[in-house]
PDB file of C-alpha atoms in Angstrom:
ATOM      1  CA  MET A  30     -26.917   5.292 -27.474  1.00  0.00           C
ATOM      2  CA  SER A  31     -30.108   7.077 -26.476  1.00  0.00           C
ATOM      3  CA  SER A  32     -30.635  10.514 -28.322  1.00  0.00           C
ATOM      4  CA  PRO A  33     -31.885  13.794 -26.483  1.00  0.00           C
ATOM      5  CA  PRO A  34     -35.721  14.370 -26.534  1.00  0.00           C
ATOM      6  CA  PRO A  35     -37.312  16.200 -29.187  1.00  0.00           C
ATOM      7  CA  SER A  36     -37.337  20.169 -28.735  1.00  0.00           C
ATOM      8  CA  HIS A  37     -40.998  20.358 -29.369  1.00  0.00           C
ATOM      9  CA  GLY A  38     -40.244  23.885 -31.130  1.00  0.00           C
ATOM     10  CA  GLN A  39     -40.035  25.603 -27.738  1.00  0.00           C
ATOM     11  CA  SER A  40     -37.333  27.524 -26.477  1.00  0.00           C
ATOM     12  CA  ALA A  41     -35.019  26.846 -23.497  1.00  0.00           C
ATOM     13  CA  ILE A  42     -35.624  28.586 -20.087  1.00  0.00           C
ATOM     14  CA  PRO A  43     -33.134  28.779 -17.005  1.00  0.00           C
ATOM     15  CA  VAL A  44     -33.842  26.536 -13.872  1.00  0.00           C
ATOM     16  CA  GLU A  45     -32.146  26.220 -10.632  1.00  0.00           C
ATOM     17  CA  LEU A  46     -31.147  22.561  -9.993  1.00  0.00           C
ATOM     18  CA  ALA A  47     -30.009  21.165  -6.692  1.00  0.00           C
ATOM     19  CA  PRO A  48     -29.133  17.550  -7.682  1.00  0.00           C
ATOM     20  CA  GLU A  49     -29.087  14.654  -5.374  1.00  0.00           C
ATOM     21  CA  PRO A  50     -26.357  11.910  -5.653  1.00  0.00           C
ATOM     22  CA  GLY A  51     -27.130   8.681  -6.876  1.00  0.00           C
ATOM     23  CA  PHE A  52     -23.700   6.660  -7.501  1.00  0.00           C
ATOM     24  CA  CYS A  53     -20.195   7.634  -8.598  1.00  0.00           C
ATOM     25  CA  VAL A  54     -18.159   5.908 -11.388  1.00  0.00           C
ATOM     26  CA  LYS A  55     -14.291   6.434 -11.675  1.00  0.00           C
ATOM     27  CA  THR A  56     -12.537   6.073 -15.271  1.00  0.00           C
ATOM     28  CA  ARG A  57      -9.501   7.789 -17.118  1.00  0.00           C
ATOM     29  CA  VAL A  58      -9.016   9.968 -19.971  1.00  0.00           C
ATOM     30  CA  GLN A  59      -7.009   8.215 -22.614  1.00  0.00           C
ATOM     31  CA  PRO A  60      -4.135   7.966 -23.431  1.00  0.00           C
ATOM     32  CA  ASP A  61      -2.808  10.149 -20.625  1.00  0.00           C
ATOM     33  CA  GLY A  62      -4.580   8.360 -17.900  1.00  0.00           C
ATOM     34  CA  HIS A  63      -6.003  11.542 -16.318  1.00  0.00           C
ATOM     35  CA  LYS A  64      -8.533  10.443 -13.271  1.00  0.00           C
ATOM     36  CA  LEU A  65     -11.883  11.306 -14.043  1.00  0.00           C
ATOM     37  CA  PHE A  66     -15.169  10.871 -11.871  1.00  0.00           C
ATOM     38  CA  VAL A  67     -18.587  11.043 -12.955  1.00  0.00           C
ATOM     39  CA  ASN A  68     -21.503  11.826 -10.425  1.00  0.00           C
ATOM     40  CA  ILE A  69     -24.664  10.019 -11.467  1.00  0.00           C
ATOM     41  CA  CYS A  70     -27.327  12.203  -9.823  1.00  0.00           C
ATOM     42  CA  HIS A  71     -31.005  13.241 -10.095  1.00  0.00           C
ATOM     43  CA  HIS A  72     -33.543  15.951 -10.001  1.00  0.00           C
ATOM     44  CA  PRO A  73     -37.164  15.996 -10.598  1.00  0.00           C
ATOM     45  CA  ALA A  74     -37.086  18.861 -13.189  1.00  0.00           C
ATOM     46  CA  ILE A  75     -35.518  16.121 -15.512  1.00  0.00           C
ATOM     47  CA  PRO A  76     -38.238  14.214 -17.061  1.00  0.00           C
ATOM     48  CA  SER A  77     -38.534  10.524 -17.650  1.00  0.00           C
ATOM     49  CA  ALA A  78     -39.490   9.441 -21.340  1.00  0.00           C
ATOM     50  CA  GLU A  79     -40.017   6.365 -23.407  1.00  0.00           C
ATOM     51  CA  GLY A  80     -37.140   5.458 -25.673  1.00  0.00           C
ATOM     52  CA  HIS A  81     -34.466   8.067 -24.563  1.00  0.00           C
ATOM     53  CA  LEU A  82     -32.868   9.356 -21.406  1.00  0.00           C
ATOM     54  CA  PRO A  83     -33.261  13.045 -20.812  1.00  0.00           C
ATOM     55  CA  LEU A  84     -30.234  14.544 -18.920  1.00  0.00           C
ATOM     56  CA  VAL A  85     -28.075  17.415 -17.954  1.00  0.00           C
ATOM     57  CA  LEU A  86     -24.488  17.374 -18.113  1.00  0.00           C
ATOM     58  CA  SER A  87     -22.514  19.937 -15.898  1.00  0.00           C
ATOM     59  CA  GLU A  88     -19.507  21.602 -16.770  1.00  0.00           C
ATOM     60  CA  ARG A  89     -16.016  19.880 -15.908  1.00  0.00           C
ATOM     61  CA  ARG A  90     -14.710  20.744 -12.263  1.00  0.00           C
ATOM     62  CA  ASP A  91     -11.396  20.308 -11.182  1.00  0.00           C
ATOM     63  CA  GLY A  92     -10.822  18.261  -7.748  1.00  0.00           C
ATOM     64  CA  ALA A  93      -8.471  16.274  -5.863  1.00  0.00           C
ATOM     65  CA  ASP A  94      -8.427  12.603  -5.391  1.00  0.00           C
ATOM     66  CA  LYS A  95      -7.768  11.115  -2.004  1.00  0.00           C
ATOM     67  CA  ALA A  96      -4.021  11.480  -2.558  1.00  0.00           C
ATOM     68  CA  GLY A  97      -4.304  15.282  -3.145  1.00  0.00           C
ATOM     69  CA  GLN A  98      -3.693  14.520  -6.913  1.00  0.00           C
ATOM     70  CA  PRO A  99      -5.775  16.438  -9.542  1.00  0.00           C
ATOM     71  CA  CYS A 100      -8.672  14.964 -11.171  1.00  0.00           C
ATOM     72  CA  LEU A 101     -11.804  15.811 -13.172  1.00  0.00           C
ATOM     73  CA  ILE A 102     -15.347  15.849 -12.124  1.00  0.00           C
ATOM     74  CA  PHE A 103     -18.911  15.969 -14.089  1.00  0.00           C
ATOM     75  CA  ASP A 104     -22.282  15.472 -12.998  1.00  0.00           C
ATOM     76  CA  VAL A 105     -24.903  14.037 -15.001  1.00  0.00           C
ATOM     77  CA  ILE A 106     -28.324  14.516 -13.849  1.00  0.00           C
ATOM     78  CA  PHE A 107     -31.053  12.117 -14.724  1.00  0.00           C
ATOM     79  CA  ASN A 108     -34.576  11.819 -13.675  1.00  0.00           C
ATOM     80  CA  PRO A 109     -35.099  10.444 -10.077  1.00  0.00           C
ATOM     81  CA  THR A 110     -37.357   7.414 -11.260  1.00  0.00           C
ATOM     82  CA  THR A 111     -34.807   6.448 -13.728  1.00  0.00           C
ATOM     83  CA  CYS A 112     -32.030   6.347 -11.390  1.00  0.00           C
ATOM     84  CA  SER A 113     -33.975   4.567  -8.782  1.00  0.00           C
ATOM     85  CA  LYS A 114     -34.862   1.986 -11.368  1.00  0.00           C
ATOM     86  CA  ALA A 115     -31.226   1.465 -12.224  1.00  0.00           C
ATOM     87  CA  ALA A 116     -30.182   0.834  -8.490  1.00  0.00           C
ATOM     88  CA  LYS A 117     -32.233  -2.357  -9.026  1.00  0.00           C
ATOM     89  CA  ASP A 118     -31.535  -2.969 -12.672  1.00  0.00           C
ATOM     90  CA  PRO A 119     -28.060  -4.022 -13.714  1.00  0.00           C
ATOM     91  CA  LYS A 120     -28.606  -3.481 -17.268  1.00  0.00           C
ATOM     92  CA  LEU A 121     -30.128  -0.004 -17.011  1.00  0.00           C
ATOM     93  CA  ARG A 122     -27.389   1.061 -14.659  1.00  0.00           C
ATOM     94  CA  GLY A 123     -24.765   0.278 -17.342  1.00  0.00           C
ATOM     95  CA  THR A 124     -26.812   2.106 -19.715  1.00  0.00           C
ATOM     96  CA  LEU A 125     -26.858   5.150 -17.668  1.00  0.00           C
ATOM     97  CA  ILE A 126     -23.030   4.839 -17.523  1.00  0.00           C
ATOM     98  CA  GLU A 127     -22.418   4.406 -21.055  1.00  0.00           C
ATOM     99  CA  VAL A 128     -25.071   7.191 -22.018  1.00  0.00           C
ATOM    100  CA  ALA A 129     -23.246   9.519 -19.415  1.00  0.00           C
ATOM    101  CA  LEU A 130     -19.560   8.783 -20.734  1.00  0.00           C
ATOM    102  CA  SER A 131     -20.630   9.245 -24.198  1.00  0.00           C
ATOM    103  CA  ARG A 132     -22.216  12.511 -23.559  1.00  0.00           C
ATOM    104  CA  ILE A 133     -19.042  13.668 -21.861  1.00  0.00           C
ATOM    105  CA  GLU A 134     -16.983  12.480 -24.807  1.00  0.00           C
ATOM    106  CA  GLU A 135     -19.155  14.541 -27.207  1.00  0.00           C
ATOM    107  CA  LYS A 136     -18.749  17.660 -25.050  1.00  0.00           C
ATOM    108  CA  THR A 137     -15.247  17.420 -24.158  1.00  0.00           C
ATOM    109  CA  GLY A 138     -13.650  15.701 -27.283  1.00  0.00           C
ATOM    110  CA  PHE A 139     -11.907  13.086 -24.608  1.00  0.00           C
ATOM    111  CA  THR A 140     -11.644   9.459 -25.123  1.00  0.00           C
ATOM    112  CA  LEU A 141     -12.549   7.706 -21.864  1.00  0.00           C
ATOM    113  CA  SER A 142     -11.726   4.397 -20.566  1.00  0.00           C
ATOM    114  CA  ARG A 143     -14.700   1.856 -20.444  1.00  0.00           C
ATOM    115  CA  THR A 144     -12.713   0.032 -17.851  1.00  0.00           C
ATOM    116  CA  ILE A 145     -14.592   1.780 -14.797  1.00  0.00           C
ATOM    117  CA  ALA A 146     -14.539   1.651 -10.985  1.00  0.00           C
ATOM    118  CA  THR A 147     -17.555   2.409  -8.782  1.00  0.00           C
ATOM    119  CA  PRO A 148     -16.145   3.796  -5.388  1.00  0.00           C
ATOM    120  CA  ASN A 149     -18.247   3.234  -2.345  1.00  0.00           C
ATOM    121  CA  ILE A 150     -19.421   6.911  -2.410  1.00  0.00           C
ATOM    122  CA  LYS A 151     -22.730   8.479  -3.743  1.00  0.00           C
ATOM    123  CA  SER A 152     -20.493  11.192  -5.211  1.00  0.00           C
ATOM    124  CA  LYS A 153     -17.316  12.612  -5.831  1.00  0.00           C
ATOM    125  CA  GLU A 154     -17.157  16.031  -3.578  1.00  0.00           C
ATOM    126  CA  ALA A 155     -20.360  17.848  -2.967  1.00  0.00           C
ATOM    127  CA  ILE A 156     -22.850  18.421  -5.977  1.00  0.00           C
ATOM    128  CA  PRO A 157     -23.202  21.970  -6.109  1.00  0.00           C
ATOM    129  CA  PRO A 158     -26.495  23.682  -7.200  1.00  0.00           C
ATOM    130  CA  ARG A 159     -26.482  25.360 -10.692  1.00  0.00           C
ATOM    131  CA  THR A 160     -28.728  27.152 -13.088  1.00  0.00           C
ATOM    132  CA  VAL A 161     -28.940  25.373 -16.506  1.00  0.00           C
ATOM    133  CA  ARG A 162     -31.062  26.001 -19.613  1.00  0.00           C
ATOM    134  CA  VAL A 163     -33.651  23.326 -20.443  1.00  0.00           C
ATOM    135  CA  PRO A 164     -36.444  22.935 -23.103  1.00  0.00           C
ATOM    136  CA  ALA A 165     -39.584  24.733 -22.009  1.00  0.00           C
ATOM    137  CA  PHE A 166     -41.772  21.843 -22.248  1.00  0.00           C
ATOM    138  CA  TRP A 167     -39.987  19.902 -19.514  1.00  0.00           C
ATOM    139  CA  VAL A 168     -41.201  22.334 -17.008  1.00  0.00           C
ATOM    140  CA  SER A 169     -44.666  21.654 -16.306  1.00  0.00           C
ATOM    141  CA  ALA A 170     -46.560  23.280 -13.733  1.00  0.00           C
ATOM    142  CA  GLU A 171     -46.377  20.271 -11.387  1.00  0.00           C
ATOM    143  CA  SER A 172     -42.530  19.753 -11.877  1.00  0.00           C
ATOM    144  CA  THR A 173     -42.209  23.586 -11.402  1.00  0.00           C
ATOM    145  CA  SER A 174     -43.823  23.336  -7.966  1.00  0.00           C
ATOM    146  CA  THR A 175     -42.165  19.874  -6.824  1.00  0.00           C
ATOM    147  CA  ALA A 176     -38.791  21.201  -7.783  1.00  0.00           C
ATOM    148  CA  ARG A 177     -39.020  24.580  -6.885  1.00  0.00           C
ATOM    149  CA  ILE A 178     -37.427  25.822 -10.285  1.00  0.00           C
ATOM    150  CA  GLN A 179     -36.815  29.531 -10.359  1.00  0.00           C
ATOM    151  CA  GLU A 180     -34.838  31.975 -12.701  1.00  0.00           C
ATOM    152  CA  ILE A 181     -31.544  33.004 -10.812  1.00  0.00           C
ATOM    153  CA  LYS A 182     -28.207  34.100 -11.655  1.00  0.00           C
ATOM    154  CA  THR A 183     -25.963  31.752 -12.785  1.00  0.00           C
ATOM    155  CA  THR A 184     -23.663  29.713 -10.334  1.00  0.00           C
ATOM    156  CA  ALA A 185     -20.223  31.438 -10.532  1.00  0.00           C
ATOM    157  CA  VAL A 186     -16.727  30.374  -9.342  1.00  0.00           C
ATOM    158  CA  PRO A 187     -15.385  33.215  -7.383  1.00  0.00           C
ATOM    159  CA  VAL A 188     -11.751  34.529  -7.904  1.00  0.00           C
ATOM    160  CA  TRP A 189      -9.087  33.812  -5.217  1.00  0.00           C
ATOM    161  CA  THR A 190      -5.513  34.831  -4.525  1.00  0.00           C
ATOM    162  CA  TRP A 191      -2.904  34.084  -2.004  1.00  0.00           C
ATOM    163  CA  SER A 192       0.043  36.161  -0.687  1.00  0.00           C
ATOM    164  CA  PRO A 193       2.782  35.001   1.874  1.00  0.00           C
ATOM    165  CA  THR A 194       3.058  35.899   5.385  1.00  0.00           C
ATOM    166  CA  ARG A 195       5.805  35.233   7.881  1.00  0.00           C
ATOM    167  CA  GLU A 196       4.263  31.818   8.954  1.00  0.00           C
ATOM    168  CA  GLY A 197       2.023  30.834   6.109  1.00  0.00           C
ATOM    169  CA  CYS A 198      -0.107  32.677   3.658  1.00  0.00           C
ATOM    170  CA  ARG A 199      -3.371  34.972   3.263  1.00  0.00           C
ATOM    171  CA  ILE A 200      -6.034  33.504   1.026  1.00  0.00           C
ATOM    172  CA  VAL A 201      -8.577  36.256  -0.315  1.00  0.00           C
ATOM    173  CA  ILE A 202     -11.873  34.940  -2.074  1.00  0.00           C
ATOM    174  CA  GLN A 203     -13.590  37.812  -3.712  1.00  0.00           C
ATOM    175  CA  VAL A 204     -17.474  37.421  -3.506  1.00  0.00           C
ATOM    176  CA  PRO A 205     -18.490  40.779  -5.396  1.00  0.00           C
ATOM    177  CA  ASP A 206     -22.009  40.027  -5.034  1.00  0.00           C
ATOM    178  CA  LEU A 207     -22.070  39.325  -1.456  1.00  0.00           C
ATOM    179  CA  THR A 208     -25.175  39.982   0.306  1.00  0.00           C
ATOM    180  CA  LYS A 209     -26.606  38.996   4.100  1.00  0.00           C
ATOM    181  CA  SER A 210     -28.183  35.905   2.790  1.00  0.00           C
ATOM    182  CA  LEU A 211     -24.985  34.698   0.884  1.00  0.00           C
ATOM    183  CA  HIS A 212     -23.153  35.513   4.109  1.00  0.00           C
ATOM    184  CA  ALA A 213     -25.239  33.565   6.487  1.00  0.00           C
ATOM    185  CA  SER A 214     -25.242  30.623   3.676  1.00  0.00           C
ATOM    186  CA  SER A 215     -21.606  30.448   3.007  1.00  0.00           C
ATOM    187  CA  THR A 216     -19.368  27.560   4.091  1.00  0.00           C
ATOM    188  CA  LEU A 217     -15.548  27.097   3.916  1.00  0.00           C
ATOM    189  CA  ASP A 218     -13.846  23.821   3.891  1.00  0.00           C
ATOM    190  CA  LEU A 219      -9.917  23.899   3.818  1.00  0.00           C
ATOM    191  CA  GLU A 220      -7.806  20.754   3.630  1.00  0.00           C
ATOM    192  CA  SER A 221      -4.053  20.608   3.455  1.00  0.00           C
ATOM    193  CA  ARG A 222      -4.173  20.643  -0.366  1.00  0.00           C
ATOM    194  CA  ARG A 223      -7.761  21.596  -1.220  1.00  0.00           C
ATOM    195  CA  LEU A 224     -10.197  24.588  -0.767  1.00  0.00           C
ATOM    196  CA  ILE A 225     -14.096  24.522  -1.047  1.00  0.00           C
ATOM    197  CA  PHE A 226     -16.223  27.603  -0.843  1.00  0.00           C
ATOM    198  CA  THR A 227     -19.747  27.852  -1.128  1.00  0.00           C
ATOM    199  CA  ALA A 228     -22.204  30.693  -0.854  1.00  0.00           C
ATOM    200  CA  GLY A 229     -25.865  29.755  -1.409  1.00  0.00           C
ATOM    201  CA  SER A 230     -26.556  28.890  -5.014  1.00  0.00           C
ATOM    202  CA  ARG A 231     -24.651  31.901  -6.453  1.00  0.00           C
ATOM    203  CA  TYR A 232     -20.874  30.779  -5.659  1.00  0.00           C
ATOM    204  CA  HIS A 233     -18.854  27.540  -5.654  1.00  0.00           C
ATOM    205  CA  LEU A 234     -15.198  27.138  -5.659  1.00  0.00           C
ATOM    206  CA  ASP A 235     -13.472  23.713  -5.379  1.00  0.00           C
ATOM    207  CA  THR A 236      -9.814  23.875  -6.112  1.00  0.00           C
ATOM    208  CA  PRO A 237      -6.645  22.114  -5.372  1.00  0.00           C
ATOM    209  CA  LEU A 238      -4.086  24.352  -3.601  1.00  0.00           C
ATOM    210  CA  LEU A 239      -0.895  22.686  -4.905  1.00  0.00           C
ATOM    211  CA  PRO A 240       0.209  22.122  -8.287  1.00  0.00           C
ATOM    212  CA  PRO A 241      -0.101  18.820  -9.959  1.00  0.00           C
ATOM    213  CA  ASN A 242       2.697  16.167 -10.302  1.00  0.00           C
ATOM    214  CA  GLN A 243       5.131  16.686 -12.996  1.00  0.00           C
ATOM    215  CA  GLY A 244       3.522  15.430 -16.125  1.00  0.00           C
ATOM    216  CA  ALA A 245      -0.071  15.871 -15.339  1.00  0.00           C
ATOM    217  CA  ARG A 246      -2.272  18.691 -16.741  1.00  0.00           C
ATOM    218  CA  ALA A 247      -2.853  21.693 -14.389  1.00  0.00           C
ATOM    219  CA  PRO A 248      -6.444  22.282 -13.631  1.00  0.00           C
ATOM    220  CA  VAL A 249      -7.656  24.851 -15.902  1.00  0.00           C
ATOM    221  CA  SER A 250      -9.645  27.073 -13.176  1.00  0.00           C
ATOM    222  CA  VAL A 251      -6.305  27.630 -11.244  1.00  0.00           C
ATOM    223  CA  THR A 252      -3.482  29.985 -12.142  1.00  0.00           C
ATOM    224  CA  LYS A 253      -1.394  30.254  -8.994  1.00  0.00           C
ATOM    225  CA  PHE A 254      -0.910  27.611  -6.542  1.00  0.00           C
ATOM    226  CA  LEU A 255       0.739  27.641  -3.044  1.00  0.00           C
ATOM    227  CA  PRO A 256       4.232  26.319  -2.683  1.00  0.00           C
ATOM    228  CA  THR A 257       3.422  23.819  -0.059  1.00  0.00           C
ATOM    229  CA  THR A 258       0.689  22.199   2.161  1.00  0.00           C
ATOM    230  CA  VAL A 259      -1.137  24.113   4.875  1.00  0.00           C
ATOM    231  CA  ASP A 260      -2.356  23.184   8.178  1.00  0.00           C
ATOM    232  CA  PRO A 261      -6.184  23.436   8.134  1.00  0.00           C
ATOM    233  CA  ASP A 262      -6.512  23.738  11.937  1.00  0.00           C
ATOM    234  CA  SER A 263      -4.539  26.792  12.217  1.00  0.00           C
ATOM    235  CA  ALA A 264      -6.794  28.511   9.601  1.00  0.00           C
ATOM    236  CA  ILE A 265      -8.700  31.753  10.763  1.00  0.00           C
ATOM    237  CA  ALA A 266     -11.316  33.214   8.275  1.00  0.00           C
ATOM    238  CA  GLU A 267     -12.687  36.465   8.592  1.00  0.00           C
ATOM    239  CA  TRP A 268     -15.325  38.409   6.202  1.00  0.00           C
ATOM    240  CA  ASN A 269     -14.218  41.736   4.826  1.00  0.00           C
ATOM    241  CA  VAL A 270     -17.640  42.977   4.258  1.00  0.00           C
ATOM    242  CA  LYS A 271     -16.821  46.427   2.670  1.00  0.00           C
ATOM    243  CA  ASP A 272     -14.461  44.955   0.293  1.00  0.00           C
ATOM    244  CA  LYS A 273     -16.964  41.889  -0.335  1.00  0.00           C
ATOM    245  CA  GLU A 274     -14.346  39.160   0.255  1.00  0.00           C
ATOM    246  CA  LEU A 275     -13.421  36.377   2.369  1.00  0.00           C
ATOM    247  CA  VAL A 276      -9.911  36.566   4.008  1.00  0.00           C
ATOM    248  CA  VAL A 277      -8.114  33.468   5.281  1.00  0.00           C
ATOM    249  CA  GLN A 278      -5.032  33.455   7.794  1.00  0.00           C
ATOM    250  CA  ILE A 279      -3.385  29.963   7.481  1.00  0.00           C
ATOM    251  CA  LYS A 280       0.259  28.595   8.640  1.00  0.00           C
ATOM    252  CA  TRP A 281       2.263  26.345   6.493  1.00  0.00           C
ATOM    253  CA  ALA A 282       2.070  22.790   7.703  1.00  0.00           C
ATOM    254  CA  SER A 283       6.098  22.640   8.019  1.00  0.00           C
ATOM    255  CA  VAL A 284       5.596  25.652  10.552  1.00  0.00           C
ATOM    256  CA  VAL A 285       3.040  24.148  12.530  1.00  0.00           C
ATOM    257  CA  ALA A 286       4.955  20.727  12.904  1.00  0.00           C
ATOM    258  CA  ARG A 287       8.074  22.687  14.083  1.00  0.00           C
ATOM    259  CA  GLU A 288       6.149  24.656  16.593  1.00  0.00           C
ATOM    260  CA  LYS A 289       4.498  21.227  17.849  1.00  0.00           C
ATOM    261  CA  GLU A 290       7.942  19.668  17.975  1.00  0.00           C
ATOM    262  CA  LYS A 291       9.587  22.662  19.932  1.00  0.00           C
ATOM    263  CA  LYS A 292       6.546  22.076  22.397  1.00  0.00           C
ATOM    264  CA  GLU A 293       7.296  18.368  22.925  1.00  0.00           C
ATOM    265  CA  GLN A 294      11.062  19.311  23.495  1.00  0.00           C
ATOM    266  CA  ASN A 295      10.196  21.633  26.176  1.00  0.00           C
ATOM    267  CA  VAL A 296       7.904  19.259  28.110  1.00  0.00           C
TER     268      VAL A 296
END
């Protein structure tokens, strides 16, 4: 396996990365079979090097597959030139995948299956920006200009809670560092079983709303799930600027289904 680059005796510095997707790999954690996706992505702040493959490995994220079942997601960031060459060189592509899987195993203690699939997607879910610490010698004046590297606060996962209402629930996402720019850049994507919230590079939340099937491990970032699916089209989101929180009112999918059925009967 390729070894990490030498430190050159210099300290690490924080840099902001907004990786571009390359391709996605799907595998499973052994022996429980938990599904795991690896986004192979790239950013110019990661150098190319002779004899080894510098990379940045993200923290794990908890997501959901197409069926709404929980899965794990990791982003592995390489140099753009390396990824471009791998797109044309199957051997190099295989090396990138093996290095990525090995680094995830080293970091997590997982044993990952080498029976992999490559979904026809560039990445599993959106790849969030993040702040990482890299060796100082990686950051040359040229790469600083090209990559627009800057010191910022670490990307945080906001706390969310929910409470029942008469026809559904009220979801509250806390954004304690809310500013006008974060307010303007925020996005909310609600699915029947999943919620994705992003505010600039400061906050990123991607969480399943329902508990996993019996026998599967629950995502570590979620401590409380909804009891049933919601209807995304019924969602109404409003900012509570005073308390620095985003409030989402949404109906249960079963309630909306009954409303539609009642309307059809009255036609």
